Amino acid sequence: MPSKADVKAWKAQLVAQAEQQILKLTDSDRFKQYLNTLAKFHHYSARNIDLIYAQNPQATQVAGFKQWQTAFNRTVKRGAKAIRIAAPIIKKLTPAEKKRLDTTDERAIVGYRYLPVFDVSQTSGEPVLSAKDFVKENLADHQNVTSLYNAFKDYLNQQPDLKVSEVPLATLNGAKGYFQPSTNEIVIGGDEPNNALKLKTLYHEYAHSQLHGLKSAFKDRPRAYQETQAEAVAYVAMQNIGVDTGNYSLGYVATWAKDKAVIHSALSEIQQVSNKVIELSDGLTKQLGLQEAQKEPEHDLKKLSAQDLNKSYQSLQQQVQQTTNSQQKAQFKNQLHEIHEEISERTQKQLQAFAEQHPEIKQPDSEPDQSLKR
């Protein structure tokens, strides 16, 4: 049985491996590969995205050994090497600990352990479909890309602190669009004939508005840094809906990827805005009927697969954000709370089962694992 020191060294090695992979992002191809990983796993923490990318840059969907069997009817192939991701160690707090932490929460994260998961390519069985699979086919249609662009533009114009307008391309001096921080306005070349490029430009300029506006903490970043971040967010957003923009240059990141702290900060910022754009886009494609109709959640949440439970949770999150009816919002929030409780209960059971199977890393360190703090 490995000693506590051995387990701690293994954890440190896993994190160091991820950091080394991130620090190698010094050319467009590597950066593009990392952004592809981000687009696939945007619901994971930045640390887990780094870990997945470091261990298997081609991974597209990961789940635990048993989850592949029970939720997807797939089997992990013999000899497959697991990918390790960080999972929180949650502890019930004593009254004294609640007082010391100044919280009323019953439980808190006291550290992290590493769970084994496997990519879909390491499994066999029934096909696994994602929203991207059927959204991409719909968005191949010229009119549907235009519809998504218009829906996104209308949504942004409904926000009190942002405006989107269109002008002729001839007035933009070769640009496709721009963001004006002083007025918080996005301007797009309205007569751009390539609808995918037009949508990508809107994503790009929206990223600038979120990351580099006058009130943003990142407004003083160098121009090259800002452009790389905005283009990265646009690329991730387009990848999420299945539209390949690989022909558009992402630019080099070597100019700002020299320092570990700087690159982690930059990628963390990209992830935050990318997640926001992906959530908005998913909601809009559902409203436009570009995704298959979602099944109504079953009354008994325990009968739902993990995949369906997650879809219901995401769908309800969108509905809570978008509805203006207070009664409806309260109803959605209640449903969201019930699903959250079910997800938490399943997570606890999975962590308990894993801890029982791996007694050598069952107990957390006396101090939380500082290297994994977000």
Tab-separated table of C-alpha atoms in Angstrom:
chain	number	residue	atom	x	y	z
A	1	MET	CA	0.000	0.000	0.000
A	2	PRO	CA	1.498	3.381	-0.958
A	3	SER	CA	2.377	5.727	1.861
A	4	LYS	CA	0.716	9.090	2.418
A	5	ALA	CA	3.887	10.755	1.112
A	6	ASP	CA	3.741	8.651	-2.070
A	7	VAL	CA	0.117	9.628	-2.680
A	8	LYS	CA	0.928	13.300	-2.076
A	9	ALA	CA	3.871	13.117	-4.511
A	10	TRP	CA	1.650	11.443	-7.113
A	11	LYS	CA	-0.912	14.261	-6.784
A	12	ALA	CA	1.793	16.900	-7.174
A	13	GLN	CA	3.164	15.121	-10.234
A	14	LEU	CA	-0.287	15.031	-11.856
A	15	VAL	CA	-0.766	18.783	-11.389
A	16	ALA	CA	2.796	19.541	-12.527
A	17	GLN	CA	2.213	17.478	-15.678
A	18	ALA	CA	-0.881	19.543	-16.485
A	19	GLU	CA	0.972	22.811	-15.913
A	20	GLN	CA	3.827	21.755	-18.176
A	21	GLN	CA	1.374	20.943	-20.971
A	22	ILE	CA	-0.287	24.344	-20.577
A	23	LEU	CA	3.082	26.102	-20.711
A	24	LYS	CA	3.756	24.447	-24.082
A	25	LEU	CA	0.911	26.421	-25.686
A	26	THR	CA	3.254	28.588	-27.727
A	27	ASP	CA	1.906	28.144	-31.237
A	28	SER	CA	-1.465	28.257	-32.929
A	29	ASP	CA	-1.845	24.498	-33.383
A	30	ARG	CA	-1.322	23.736	-29.703
A	31	PHE	CA	-3.540	26.629	-28.669
A	32	LYS	CA	-6.266	25.450	-31.044
A	33	GLN	CA	-6.033	21.937	-29.581
A	34	TYR	CA	-6.404	23.317	-26.055
A	35	LEU	CA	-9.423	25.400	-27.079
A	36	ASN	CA	-11.002	22.300	-28.611
A	37	THR	CA	-10.660	20.639	-25.205
A	38	LEU	CA	-12.214	23.701	-23.561
A	39	ALA	CA	-15.186	23.609	-25.945
A	40	LYS	CA	-15.819	19.952	-25.134
A	41	PHE	CA	-15.489	20.223	-21.360
A	42	HIS	CA	-16.718	23.724	-20.527
A	43	HIS	CA	-18.654	22.506	-17.468
A	44	TYR	CA	-15.471	21.314	-15.799
A	45	SER	CA	-13.278	23.551	-13.655
A	46	ALA	CA	-10.229	25.140	-15.260
A	47	ARG	CA	-8.015	22.749	-13.267
A	48	ASN	CA	-9.829	19.665	-14.559
A	49	ILE	CA	-9.762	20.942	-18.145
A	50	ASP	CA	-5.994	21.325	-17.740
A	51	LEU	CA	-5.742	17.798	-16.324
A	52	ILE	CA	-7.805	16.252	-19.142
A	53	TYR	CA	-5.849	18.138	-21.799
A	54	ALA	CA	-2.503	17.110	-20.267
A	55	GLN	CA	-3.400	13.424	-20.180
A	56	ASN	CA	-5.434	13.110	-23.391
A	57	PRO	CA	-5.788	16.187	-25.640
A	58	GLN	CA	-8.093	14.230	-27.972
A	59	ALA	CA	-10.646	13.406	-25.247
A	60	THR	CA	-14.219	14.448	-26.072
A	61	GLN	CA	-16.400	13.058	-23.270
A	62	VAL	CA	-15.336	11.481	-20.005
A	63	ALA	CA	-17.170	9.466	-17.350
A	64	GLY	CA	-16.363	6.925	-14.651
A	65	PHE	CA	-16.155	3.179	-15.286
A	66	LYS	CA	-19.587	2.429	-13.803
A	67	GLN	CA	-21.198	5.559	-15.231
A	68	TRP	CA	-20.344	4.446	-18.768
A	69	GLN	CA	-22.199	1.192	-18.056
A	70	THR	CA	-25.238	2.525	-16.217
A	71	ALA	CA	-25.849	5.873	-17.926
A	72	PHE	CA	-24.626	5.211	-21.474
A	73	ASN	CA	-24.739	1.425	-21.868
A	74	ARG	CA	-21.079	1.374	-22.871
A	75	THR	CA	-18.137	-0.678	-21.586
A	76	VAL	CA	-14.597	0.522	-20.948
A	77	LYS	CA	-12.157	-1.388	-23.146
A	78	ARG	CA	-9.744	-3.766	-21.482
A	79	GLY	CA	-6.378	-2.145	-20.705
A	80	ALA	CA	-7.650	1.432	-21.117
A	81	LYS	CA	-5.565	3.956	-19.162
A	82	ALA	CA	-7.666	6.162	-16.900
A	83	ILE	CA	-7.650	9.954	-16.983
A	84	ARG	CA	-7.501	11.468	-13.500
A	85	ILE	CA	-9.663	14.464	-12.577
A	86	ALA	CA	-9.941	16.296	-9.271
A	87	ALA	CA	-13.034	15.731	-7.125
A	88	PRO	CA	-13.754	17.572	-3.878
A	89	ILE	CA	-13.574	15.912	-0.472
A	90	ILE	CA	-16.659	17.211	1.311
A	91	LYS	CA	-16.870	17.146	5.080
A	92	LYS	CA	-19.754	17.813	7.448
A	93	LEU	CA	-18.847	20.836	9.556
A	94	THR	CA	-18.976	20.942	13.345
A	95	PRO	CA	-20.469	24.029	15.043
A	96	ALA	CA	-16.938	25.187	15.886
A	97	GLU	CA	-15.804	24.832	12.269
A	98	LYS	CA	-18.852	26.744	11.012
A	99	LYS	CA	-17.998	29.582	13.375
A	100	ARG	CA	-14.333	29.590	12.360
A	101	LEU	CA	-15.241	29.588	8.648
A	102	ASP	CA	-18.069	32.101	9.200
A	103	THR	CA	-20.607	29.974	7.310
A	104	THR	CA	-24.011	28.425	7.860
A	105	ASP	CA	-23.378	25.655	5.333
A	106	GLU	CA	-23.615	22.133	6.692
A	107	ARG	CA	-20.744	20.857	4.540
A	108	ALA	CA	-17.560	22.293	3.030
A	109	ILE	CA	-14.735	21.239	0.725
A	110	VAL	CA	-11.663	20.299	2.774
A	111	GLY	CA	-9.446	18.955	-0.015
A	112	TYR	CA	-9.417	17.060	-3.298
A	113	ARG	CA	-8.848	13.512	-4.484
A	114	TYR	CA	-8.275	12.245	-8.002
A	115	LEU	CA	-10.963	10.083	-9.601
A	116	PRO	CA	-10.347	7.827	-12.613
A	117	VAL	CA	-12.457	8.559	-15.698
A	118	PHE	CA	-12.315	7.286	-19.273
A	119	ASP	CA	-12.867	9.005	-22.608
A	120	VAL	CA	-15.634	7.778	-24.912
A	121	SER	CA	-12.932	6.606	-27.366
A	122	GLN	CA	-11.830	4.111	-24.679
A	123	THR	CA	-15.302	2.551	-24.557
A	124	SER	CA	-17.581	0.544	-26.833
A	125	GLY	CA	-21.361	0.187	-26.942
A	126	GLU	CA	-24.344	2.348	-27.852
A	127	PRO	CA	-23.661	5.660	-29.669
A	128	VAL	CA	-23.336	8.776	-27.492
A	129	LEU	CA	-24.887	11.901	-29.006
A	130	SER	CA	-24.447	15.475	-27.840
A	131	ALA	CA	-26.243	18.682	-28.746
A	132	LYS	CA	-23.407	19.451	-31.155
A	133	ASP	CA	-24.245	16.394	-33.256
A	134	PHE	CA	-27.677	17.598	-34.268
A	135	VAL	CA	-27.134	21.358	-33.975
A	136	LYS	CA	-24.278	21.183	-36.503
A	137	GLU	CA	-26.510	19.668	-39.162
A	138	ASN	CA	-29.141	22.346	-38.636
A	139	LEU	CA	-26.578	25.154	-38.666
A	140	ALA	CA	-25.234	23.989	-42.024
A	141	ASP	CA	-28.292	25.791	-43.365
A	142	HIS	CA	-27.602	29.450	-44.261
A	143	GLN	CA	-30.885	30.650	-42.788
A	144	ASN	CA	-30.335	28.953	-39.441
A	145	VAL	CA	-26.914	30.569	-38.930
A	146	THR	CA	-28.524	33.919	-39.710
A	147	SER	CA	-31.307	33.160	-37.221
A	148	LEU	CA	-28.807	32.375	-34.458
A	149	TYR	CA	-26.847	35.555	-35.231
A	150	ASN	CA	-30.027	37.665	-35.084
A	151	ALA	CA	-31.214	35.968	-31.887
A	152	PHE	CA	-27.855	36.579	-30.190
A	153	LYS	CA	-27.804	40.196	-31.374
A	154	ASP	CA	-31.371	40.761	-30.117
A	155	TYR	CA	-30.526	39.183	-26.769
A	156	LEU	CA	-27.526	41.485	-26.311
A	157	ASN	CA	-29.587	44.539	-27.267
A	158	GLN	CA	-32.034	43.648	-24.503
A	159	GLN	CA	-29.266	44.017	-21.934
A	160	PRO	CA	-29.268	47.455	-20.268
A	161	ASP	CA	-25.515	48.047	-20.556
A	162	LEU	CA	-24.712	46.850	-24.081
A	163	LYS	CA	-25.722	47.790	-27.612
A	164	VAL	CA	-25.148	46.011	-30.940
A	165	SER	CA	-25.499	47.844	-34.246
A	166	GLU	CA	-24.614	47.170	-37.884
A	167	VAL	CA	-22.824	49.339	-40.443
A	168	PRO	CA	-21.611	48.689	-44.007
A	169	LEU	CA	-18.311	46.788	-44.212
A	170	ALA	CA	-16.912	49.580	-46.396
A	171	THR	CA	-16.904	51.911	-43.373
A	172	LEU	CA	-14.839	49.557	-41.167
A	173	ASN	CA	-11.456	49.950	-42.907
A	174	GLY	CA	-11.033	46.219	-43.531
A	175	ALA	CA	-12.335	45.057	-40.132
A	176	LYS	CA	-15.385	42.814	-39.686
A	177	GLY	CA	-16.510	44.613	-36.534
A	178	TYR	CA	-15.285	46.295	-33.357
A	179	PHE	CA	-16.130	46.993	-29.723
A	180	GLN	CA	-16.200	50.592	-28.486
A	181	PRO	CA	-15.498	50.639	-24.701
A	182	SER	CA	-16.450	54.309	-24.203
A	183	THR	CA	-20.044	53.645	-25.328
A	184	ASN	CA	-20.126	49.910	-24.576
A	185	GLU	CA	-21.224	49.307	-28.158
A	186	ILE	CA	-20.523	46.430	-30.521
A	187	VAL	CA	-20.492	47.329	-34.223
A	188	ILE	CA	-20.723	44.583	-36.865
A	189	GLY	CA	-20.351	44.709	-40.640
A	190	GLY	CA	-23.968	44.055	-41.534
A	191	ASP	CA	-23.366	43.168	-45.177
A	192	GLU	CA	-20.765	40.440	-44.478
A	193	PRO	CA	-21.786	37.609	-46.885
A	194	ASN	CA	-20.223	34.786	-44.826
A	195	ASN	CA	-22.799	34.154	-42.099
A	196	ALA	CA	-20.505	31.923	-40.013
A	197	LEU	CA	-17.848	34.665	-40.025
A	198	LYS	CA	-20.470	37.231	-39.089
A	199	LEU	CA	-21.595	35.148	-36.101
A	200	LYS	CA	-17.989	34.507	-35.062
A	201	THR	CA	-17.299	38.252	-35.224
A	202	LEU	CA	-20.223	38.904	-32.892
A	203	TYR	CA	-18.852	36.324	-30.441
A	204	HIS	CA	-15.404	37.920	-30.736
A	205	GLU	CA	-16.632	41.436	-30.015
A	206	TYR	CA	-18.893	40.221	-27.203
A	207	ALA	CA	-15.805	38.665	-25.587
A	208	HIS	CA	-14.091	42.066	-25.772
A	209	SER	CA	-17.113	43.661	-24.081
A	210	GLN	CA	-16.937	41.184	-21.213
A	211	LEU	CA	-13.163	41.051	-20.776
A	212	HIS	CA	-11.929	44.472	-21.861
A	213	GLY	CA	-14.687	47.007	-21.175
A	214	LEU	CA	-13.997	50.156	-19.133
A	215	LYS	CA	-15.136	48.453	-15.915
A	216	SER	CA	-13.289	45.209	-16.575
A	217	ALA	CA	-10.350	44.172	-14.433
A	218	PHE	CA	-8.568	43.181	-17.653
A	219	LYS	CA	-9.098	46.381	-19.666
A	220	ASP	CA	-5.395	47.287	-19.587
A	221	ARG	CA	-4.160	44.047	-21.152
A	222	PRO	CA	-1.873	44.546	-24.197
A	223	ARG	CA	-3.668	44.640	-27.564
A	224	ALA	CA	-2.213	41.311	-28.732
A	225	TYR	CA	-3.303	39.685	-25.481
A	226	GLN	CA	-6.851	41.059	-25.835
A	227	GLU	CA	-7.197	39.952	-29.443
A	228	THR	CA	-5.962	36.454	-28.655
A	229	GLN	CA	-8.466	36.138	-25.800
A	230	ALA	CA	-11.406	37.410	-27.862
A	231	GLU	CA	-10.556	35.169	-30.819
A	232	ALA	CA	-10.200	32.201	-28.467
A	233	VAL	CA	-13.665	32.766	-26.995
A	234	ALA	CA	-15.147	33.073	-30.500
A	235	TYR	CA	-13.432	29.876	-31.606
A	236	VAL	CA	-14.701	27.948	-28.571
A	237	ALA	CA	-18.246	29.268	-29.072
A	238	MET	CA	-18.288	28.231	-32.734
A	239	GLN	CA	-16.805	24.814	-31.948
A	240	ASN	CA	-19.580	24.281	-29.394
A	241	ILE	CA	-22.278	24.632	-32.054
A	242	GLY	CA	-20.307	22.494	-34.498
A	243	VAL	CA	-19.201	25.203	-36.920
A	244	ASP	CA	-15.511	24.864	-37.780
A	245	THR	CA	-13.670	28.186	-37.972
A	246	GLY	CA	-10.235	26.599	-38.195
A	247	ASN	CA	-9.500	28.603	-41.348
A	248	TYR	CA	-9.538	31.792	-39.294
A	249	SER	CA	-6.220	32.429	-37.611
A	250	LEU	CA	-6.071	32.204	-33.824
A	251	GLY	CA	-2.738	33.977	-33.799
A	252	TYR	CA	0.309	33.099	-31.770
A	253	VAL	CA	0.218	33.088	-27.973
A	254	ALA	CA	3.993	32.983	-27.490
A	255	THR	CA	4.072	36.721	-26.797
A	256	TRP	CA	2.207	36.323	-23.519
A	257	ALA	CA	2.557	32.616	-22.690
A	258	LYS	CA	5.999	32.847	-21.113
A	259	ASP	CA	4.938	32.921	-17.483
A	260	LYS	CA	2.925	30.216	-15.706
A	261	ALA	CA	0.861	32.640	-13.635
A	262	VAL	CA	0.072	34.808	-16.664
A	263	ILE	CA	-1.031	31.953	-18.920
A	264	HIS	CA	-3.206	30.356	-16.231
A	265	SER	CA	-4.839	33.728	-15.608
A	266	ALA	CA	-5.414	34.281	-19.318
A	267	LEU	CA	-6.888	30.827	-19.890
A	268	SER	CA	-9.073	31.165	-16.814
A	269	GLU	CA	-10.507	34.412	-18.205
A	270	ILE	CA	-11.092	32.772	-21.591
A	271	GLN	CA	-12.892	29.901	-19.887
A	272	GLN	CA	-15.198	32.163	-17.870
A	273	VAL	CA	-16.444	34.098	-20.901
A	274	SER	CA	-16.529	30.986	-23.113
A	275	ASN	CA	-18.786	29.257	-20.582
A	276	LYS	CA	-21.118	32.258	-20.583
A	277	VAL	CA	-21.273	32.383	-24.394
A	278	ILE	CA	-21.844	28.629	-24.652
A	279	GLU	CA	-24.729	28.770	-22.169
A	280	LEU	CA	-26.312	31.668	-24.079
A	281	SER	CA	-25.881	29.921	-27.427
A	282	ASP	CA	-27.332	26.649	-26.140
A	283	GLY	CA	-30.368	28.495	-24.832
A	284	LEU	CA	-30.873	30.373	-28.096
A	285	THR	CA	-30.507	27.280	-30.312
A	286	LYS	CA	-33.166	25.575	-28.186
A	287	GLN	CA	-35.519	28.569	-28.548
A	288	LEU	CA	-34.968	28.603	-32.309
A	289	GLY	CA	-35.772	24.898	-32.566
A	290	LEU	CA	-32.283	24.027	-33.793
A	291	GLN	CA	-31.935	21.316	-31.172
A	292	GLU	CA	-34.033	18.211	-30.761
A	293	ALA	CA	-36.921	18.641	-28.365
A	294	GLN	CA	-35.881	17.841	-24.825
A	295	LYS	CA	-37.918	15.288	-22.932
A	296	GLU	CA	-39.854	16.527	-19.939
A	297	PRO	CA	-38.079	15.524	-16.721
A	298	GLU	CA	-39.507	12.402	-15.156
A	299	HIS	CA	-41.326	12.951	-11.878
A	300	ASP	CA	-39.010	10.527	-10.122
A	301	LEU	CA	-35.552	12.067	-10.540
A	302	LYS	CA	-33.919	8.868	-9.345
A	303	LYS	CA	-35.015	7.169	-12.572
A	304	LEU	CA	-33.176	9.688	-14.750
A	305	SER	CA	-29.763	8.802	-16.139
A	306	ALA	CA	-26.854	11.062	-15.167
A	307	GLN	CA	-26.850	12.510	-18.697
A	308	ASP	CA	-30.582	13.348	-18.641
A	309	LEU	CA	-30.278	14.765	-15.122
A	310	ASN	CA	-27.470	17.051	-16.262
A	311	LYS	CA	-29.455	18.159	-19.346
A	312	SER	CA	-32.486	18.961	-17.187
A	313	TYR	CA	-30.305	20.959	-14.798
A	314	GLN	CA	-28.768	23.011	-17.622
A	315	SER	CA	-32.136	23.582	-19.263
A	316	LEU	CA	-33.670	24.817	-16.000
A	317	GLN	CA	-30.710	27.138	-15.414
A	318	GLN	CA	-31.419	28.755	-18.788
A	319	GLN	CA	-35.134	29.066	-18.001
A	320	VAL	CA	-34.439	30.690	-14.629
A	321	GLN	CA	-32.173	33.262	-16.305
A	322	GLN	CA	-34.493	34.007	-19.205
A	323	THR	CA	-37.988	34.077	-17.681
A	324	THR	CA	-39.370	37.398	-16.441
A	325	ASN	CA	-42.422	35.837	-14.781
A	326	SER	CA	-41.721	35.740	-11.021
A	327	GLN	CA	-44.080	32.807	-10.400
A	328	GLN	CA	-42.524	30.779	-13.199
A	329	LYS	CA	-39.022	31.695	-12.007
A	330	ALA	CA	-39.832	30.442	-8.497
A	331	GLN	CA	-41.186	27.182	-9.945
A	332	PHE	CA	-38.047	26.667	-12.036
A	333	LYS	CA	-35.845	27.406	-9.018
A	334	ASN	CA	-37.652	24.771	-6.971
A	335	GLN	CA	-37.162	22.198	-9.717
A	336	LEU	CA	-33.518	23.255	-10.002
A	337	HIS	CA	-33.055	22.755	-6.255
A	338	GLU	CA	-34.542	19.237	-6.410
A	339	ILE	CA	-32.229	18.240	-9.259
A	340	HIS	CA	-29.248	19.784	-7.461
A	341	GLU	CA	-30.035	17.706	-4.382
A	342	GLU	CA	-30.237	14.530	-6.468
A	343	ILE	CA	-26.924	15.304	-8.195
A	344	SER	CA	-25.281	16.027	-4.816
A	345	GLU	CA	-26.595	12.773	-3.360
A	346	ARG	CA	-25.303	10.746	-6.317
A	347	THR	CA	-21.929	12.500	-6.159
A	348	GLN	CA	-21.589	11.702	-2.466
A	349	LYS	CA	-22.377	8.032	-3.124
A	350	GLN	CA	-19.814	7.887	-5.937
A	351	LEU	CA	-17.144	9.511	-3.770
A	352	GLN	CA	-17.944	7.140	-0.895
A	353	ALA	CA	-17.705	4.116	-3.180
A	354	PHE	CA	-14.415	5.328	-4.599
A	355	ALA	CA	-13.025	5.979	-1.113
A	356	GLU	CA	-13.964	2.460	-0.006
A	357	GLN	CA	-12.256	0.965	-3.068
A	358	HIS	CA	-9.120	3.048	-2.520
A	359	PRO	CA	-8.449	3.172	1.238
A	360	GLU	CA	-4.937	4.492	0.657
A	361	ILE	CA	-6.344	7.920	-0.327
A	362	LYS	CA	-9.584	7.802	1.622
A	363	GLN	CA	-8.641	10.299	4.326
A	364	PRO	CA	-7.962	13.940	3.351
A	365	ASP	CA	-4.771	15.667	4.408
A	366	SER	CA	-4.990	17.671	7.597
A	367	GLU	CA	-4.728	20.804	5.473
A	368	PRO	CA	-6.633	21.332	2.178
A	369	ASP	CA	-4.627	20.731	-0.984
A	370	GLN	CA	-3.495	24.281	-1.685
A	371	SER	CA	-2.392	23.495	-5.237
A	372	LEU	CA	-5.975	22.874	-6.309
A	373	LYS	CA	-7.648	25.995	-5.021
A	374	ARG	CA	-9.521	27.809	-7.764
